[in-house]
Tab-separated table of C-alpha atoms and ligand atoms in Angstrom:
chain	number	residue	atom	x	y	z
A	1	MET	CA	116.709	89.067	110.239
A	2	LYS	CA	114.175	90.984	112.200
A	3	ASN	CA	111.693	93.096	110.063
A	4	LYS	CA	112.211	96.622	110.225
A	5	THR	CA	109.823	99.003	111.819
A	6	TRP	CA	107.267	99.817	109.199
A	7	GLY	CA	103.136	100.099	109.251
A	8	ASN	CA	100.091	100.706	106.797
A	9	TYR	CA	99.872	104.778	107.745
A	10	GLU	CA	96.001	104.062	107.180
A	11	ARG	CA	95.936	102.020	110.175
A	12	MET	CA	98.247	104.015	112.386
A	13	ARG	CA	97.433	106.414	115.252
A	14	PRO	CA	99.710	109.687	115.255
A	15	ASP	CA	102.289	108.242	117.637
A	16	GLN	CA	102.445	105.301	116.318
A	17	ILE	CA	103.197	106.837	113.022
A	18	GLU	CA	105.592	108.996	114.459
A	19	THR	CA	107.310	106.281	115.470
A	20	VAL	CA	107.685	104.031	112.730
A	21	PHE	CA	108.725	107.740	110.694
A	22	GLU	CA	111.515	108.818	113.836
A	23	LYS	CA	113.186	106.168	112.432
A	24	HIS	CA	112.662	105.752	108.552
A	25	PRO	CA	111.507	108.596	106.788
A	26	ILE	CA	109.696	106.483	104.029
A	27	ALA	CA	106.968	106.653	102.285
A	28	TYR	CA	105.623	103.994	99.751
A	29	ILE	CA	102.584	104.465	97.584
A	30	PRO	CA	101.800	101.218	95.608
A	31	TRP	CA	99.621	102.787	92.707
A	32	GLY	CA	96.710	100.630	91.025
A	33	ALA	CA	94.253	100.649	88.547
A	34	LEU	CA	90.775	99.288	88.625
A	35	GLU	CA	91.324	97.539	85.417
A	36	TYR	CA	89.862	94.527	83.294
A	37	HIS	CA	92.220	92.022	83.925
A	38	SER	CA	90.926	88.808	81.988
A	39	TYR	CA	87.952	86.378	83.260
A	40	HIS	CA	90.657	84.945	85.698
A	41	ASN	CA	91.965	87.786	87.811
A	42	PRO	CA	90.093	90.441	89.700
A	43	ILE	CA	90.024	93.730	88.666
A	44	GLY	CA	92.312	96.010	91.728
A	45	LEU	CA	94.894	92.696	90.243
A	46	ASP	CA	97.724	95.877	90.116
A	47	GLY	CA	97.258	97.517	93.330
A	48	ILE	CA	97.078	93.863	95.050
A	49	LYS	CA	99.971	93.045	94.059
A	50	ALA	CA	101.672	96.522	94.519
A	51	HIS	CA	100.481	96.963	97.849
A	52	GLY	CA	101.986	93.400	98.417
A	53	MET	CA	105.527	94.379	97.244
A	54	CYS	CA	105.035	97.807	99.210
A	55	GLU	CA	104.467	95.741	102.138
A	56	ASP	CA	107.022	93.587	101.744
A	57	LEU	CA	110.281	95.692	100.808
A	58	ALA	CA	109.301	98.307	104.357
A	59	LYS	CA	109.399	94.792	106.297
A	60	LYS	CA	113.056	95.078	105.153
A	61	VAL	CA	113.950	98.510	104.937
A	62	GLY	CA	111.645	100.498	106.939
A	63	GLY	CA	108.810	102.652	106.590
A	64	LEU	CA	105.490	103.825	106.237
A	65	VAL	CA	102.673	102.272	103.235
A	66	MET	CA	99.990	104.048	101.697
A	67	PRO	CA	97.247	102.670	100.927
A	68	PRO	CA	96.482	101.613	97.319
A	69	ILE	CA	95.858	104.532	94.756
A	70	TYR	CA	93.187	102.415	92.494
A	71	LEU	CA	93.226	105.310	90.123
A	72	ALA	CA	94.266	104.840	86.655
A	73	ALA	CA	94.668	106.266	83.041
A	74	ASN	CA	95.324	104.397	79.825
A	75	LEU	CA	93.581	101.047	80.377
A	76	ILE	CA	93.178	98.867	78.366
A	77	LYS	CA	89.071	99.682	78.027
A	78	THR	CA	90.596	102.369	75.635
A	79	TYR	CA	93.214	100.308	74.590
A	80	PRO	CA	93.620	100.617	70.357
A	81	GLY	CA	92.644	98.127	68.569
A	82	VAL	CA	90.659	95.584	71.885
A	83	ASN	CA	87.072	95.758	72.907
A	84	PHE	CA	86.973	95.627	76.160
A	85	PRO	CA	84.882	98.419	77.234
A	86	LYS	CA	83.328	96.799	80.490
A	87	HIS	CA	85.103	96.113	84.418
A	88	SER	CA	87.372	99.018	84.093
A	89	ILE	CA	87.157	102.570	85.574
A	90	GLU	CA	89.705	105.257	84.060
A	91	PHE	CA	90.491	108.862	84.761
A	92	SER	CA	92.407	111.205	83.041
A	93	GLU	CA	96.222	111.457	82.658
A	94	ASN	CA	96.216	115.066	83.680
A	95	LEU	CA	94.121	114.144	86.696
A	96	ILE	CA	96.829	111.630	86.930
A	97	ARG	CA	99.994	113.833	87.116
A	98	MET	CA	97.788	116.313	89.487
A	99	ILE	CA	97.366	113.515	91.938
A	100	CYS	CA	100.672	112.751	91.984
A	101	GLU	CA	102.568	116.470	92.089
A	102	GLU	CA	99.839	116.713	94.905
A	103	TYR	CA	101.159	113.651	96.909
A	104	LEU	CA	104.147	114.472	96.466
A	105	GLU	CA	103.710	117.579	98.195
A	106	GLN	CA	101.974	116.581	101.473
A	107	LEU	CA	104.500	113.846	102.068
A	108	VAL	CA	107.150	116.742	101.715
A	109	GLU	CA	105.245	118.855	103.982
A	110	GLN	CA	104.778	115.887	106.590
A	111	ASP	CA	108.789	115.743	106.033
A	112	PHE	CA	109.364	112.349	104.577
A	113	LYS	CA	112.624	111.894	102.858
A	114	ILE	CA	112.476	108.781	100.348
A	115	ILE	CA	109.371	108.300	99.040
A	116	VAL	CA	108.904	105.199	96.476
A	117	ILE	CA	105.809	104.960	94.074
A	118	LEU	CA	105.847	101.467	92.496
A	119	THR	CA	102.958	101.286	90.476
A	120	GLY	CA	101.499	98.012	89.289
A	121	HIS	CA	99.898	99.310	86.276
A	122	ALA	CA	102.488	100.404	83.538
A	123	GLY	CA	99.376	101.795	80.623
A	124	GLU	CA	101.609	104.767	78.531
A	125	PRO	CA	101.515	107.559	79.379
A	126	HIS	CA	100.396	106.611	82.718
A	127	PHE	CA	103.298	105.297	83.764
A	128	GLN	CA	105.664	107.421	82.216
A	129	ILE	CA	103.538	110.706	84.095
A	130	LEU	CA	104.565	109.163	87.499
A	131	ASN	CA	108.138	109.137	86.125
A	132	GLU	CA	108.057	112.760	84.927
A	133	VAL	CA	106.327	114.280	88.088
A	134	ALA	CA	108.985	111.891	90.414
A	135	ASP	CA	111.682	113.371	88.010
A	136	ASN	CA	110.381	117.209	88.516
A	137	PHE	CA	110.421	116.807	91.937
A	138	ASN	CA	114.057	115.477	92.470
A	139	LYS	CA	114.778	118.575	90.506
A	140	LYS	CA	112.903	120.518	93.203
A	141	TYR	CA	114.056	119.430	96.029
A	142	ALA	CA	117.934	118.218	96.082
A	143	ASN	CA	117.470	116.763	99.896
A	144	ARG	CA	114.682	114.483	98.743
A	145	TYR	CA	114.667	111.411	96.749
A	146	CYS	CA	111.400	110.261	95.154
A	147	TRP	CA	112.017	106.827	92.788
A	148	SER	CA	109.240	105.983	90.522
A	149	LEU	CA	109.404	102.456	89.069
A	150	ALA	CA	107.093	99.144	88.124
A	151	GLU	CA	108.633	96.003	89.854
A	152	PHE	CA	109.651	94.850	86.168
A	153	ASP	CA	112.189	97.386	86.035
A	154	ILE	CA	114.734	96.178	88.260
A	155	LEU	CA	114.463	92.459	86.964
A	156	PRO	CA	115.700	90.322	84.171
A	157	ASP	CA	113.645	90.732	80.865
A	158	GLU	CA	113.698	86.411	81.227
A	159	MET	CA	112.051	86.522	84.397
A	160	LEU	CA	109.128	89.741	84.142
A	161	THR	CA	108.145	92.575	81.456
A	162	ALA	CA	105.597	94.380	81.227
A	163	ASN	CA	102.563	92.154	80.555
A	164	HIS	CA	98.631	92.467	81.334
A	165	SER	CA	97.533	89.417	84.040
A	166	ALA	CA	99.561	87.085	81.779
A	167	LEU	CA	102.084	84.380	83.612
A	168	GLY	CA	103.681	87.516	85.750
A	169	GLU	CA	101.188	89.326	87.158
A	170	THR	CA	99.013	86.166	87.226
A	171	SER	CA	101.606	84.290	89.321
A	172	LEU	CA	102.096	87.364	91.513
A	173	GLN	CA	98.315	87.726	92.011
A	174	MET	CA	99.191	83.801	93.549
A	175	VAL	CA	101.619	86.026	95.650
A	176	TYR	CA	99.075	88.039	97.386
A	177	ALA	CA	95.884	87.123	97.350
A	178	PRO	CA	95.331	83.698	95.738
A	179	ASP	CA	91.988	82.605	96.863
A	180	LEU	CA	90.393	85.662	94.265
A	181	ILE	CA	91.686	83.816	91.132
A	182	ALA	CA	89.460	81.135	89.249
A	183	MET	CA	92.184	79.590	86.761
A	184	GLU	CA	89.837	77.036	85.363
A	185	ARG	CA	87.943	80.297	83.816
A	186	LEU	CA	91.041	80.559	81.199
A	187	PRO	CA	89.973	78.739	77.736
A	188	GLN	CA	91.898	75.311	77.722
A	189	ASP	CA	91.946	74.234	74.562
A	190	ARG	CA	92.892	77.193	72.069
A	191	GLU	CA	95.980	80.083	72.007
A	192	ILE	CA	95.131	82.648	74.163
A	193	THR	CA	95.881	86.131	72.718
A	194	LEU	CA	94.975	89.545	73.299
A	195	VAL	CA	92.221	90.546	71.225
A	196	GLU	CA	90.321	87.181	72.260
A	197	ASP	CA	91.269	87.335	76.309
A	198	GLY	CA	92.761	90.901	76.976
A	199	ILE	CA	96.039	89.470	78.322
A	200	ALA	CA	99.262	90.735	77.130
A	201	GLY	CA	102.295	88.521	77.605
A	202	ARG	CA	103.079	85.026	78.189
A	203	ASP	CA	100.347	82.569	78.255
A	204	PRO	CA	99.392	82.834	82.266
A	205	ARG	CA	98.048	78.619	82.383
A	206	PRO	CA	101.249	77.293	83.962
A	207	SER	CA	101.429	80.543	86.135
A	208	THR	CA	102.559	79.322	89.958
A	209	VAL	CA	102.715	80.652	93.447
A	210	GLU	CA	106.630	79.342	92.725
A	211	PHE	CA	106.744	81.463	90.183
A	212	GLY	CA	105.255	84.348	91.682
A	213	ASN	CA	107.739	83.986	94.992
A	214	LYS	CA	110.799	83.720	92.938
A	215	ILE	CA	110.085	87.899	91.210
A	216	VAL	CA	109.100	88.911	94.721
A	217	THR	CA	112.580	87.667	95.980
A	218	ALA	CA	114.089	89.039	93.030
A	219	PHE	CA	112.497	92.489	93.352
A	220	LEU	CA	113.152	92.708	96.963
A	221	LYS	CA	117.221	91.942	96.264
A	222	GLU	CA	117.433	94.278	93.940
A	223	ALA	CA	115.069	97.006	95.521
A	224	GLU	CA	116.838	96.693	99.309
A	225	ILE	CA	120.247	97.828	96.991
A	226	LYS	CA	118.315	100.828	95.637
A	227	MET	CA	116.937	101.963	98.935
A	228	ALA	CA	120.082	101.644	101.048
A	229	ASP	CA	121.817	103.919	98.469
A	230	LEU	CA	119.078	106.238	98.692
A	231	ILE	CA	118.809	106.194	102.339
A	232	GLY	CA	122.802	106.611	102.656
A	233	LYS	CA	122.273	109.775	100.395
A	234	TYR	CA	118.553	111.278	101.706
A	235	GLN	CA	117.824	109.791	104.932
Z	1	ZN	ZN1	97.780	94.741	85.821
């Protein structure tokens, strides 16, 4: 099927934005973080992943993809019981709430009807804050909708759950920027643990681009169904 009209907002001129907007008044906000992701993955994994998935969804559905927001609260840096103080740039929960609220209001001023917030970082309450802001937005605006989610929200648990630099995130990184990964930096001869390695979830060592693509395909299938419903109601 032919790609829908879409674009990267920050790279477009006004006439180009308007051409997409007239057909698809939809904005996608990929929410990332600058967070330590163990030895083998880049600091920006969450934003790289969310940006890639937003672009893939926009190609199917149409709309404008905003640049990733690399600001997050509740990083591994301050996670209780572990000691990974380096390579994370963390912001307060209040600031995250304010950015999200103000961003949505700015998009209302530009008359976007549907806003998708896809967070690649699911620390808590960071993720809960984005969901709360979206809930409040939806109560305030009856004729617009903000869909806030993390990619695992719409996937079966056997395929993907919240994880930190584990099998799921590493496989998705392999889809969107494989050149930034160094699998050889992972220990080869022992079990991987959160405390020692800063990895939470399934062992990342068997990660593959094939599994990453399987996640993306399943995600897009479910997200397209949801978007068709939202477009029917709000566009
Ligand atoms: Zn992550």
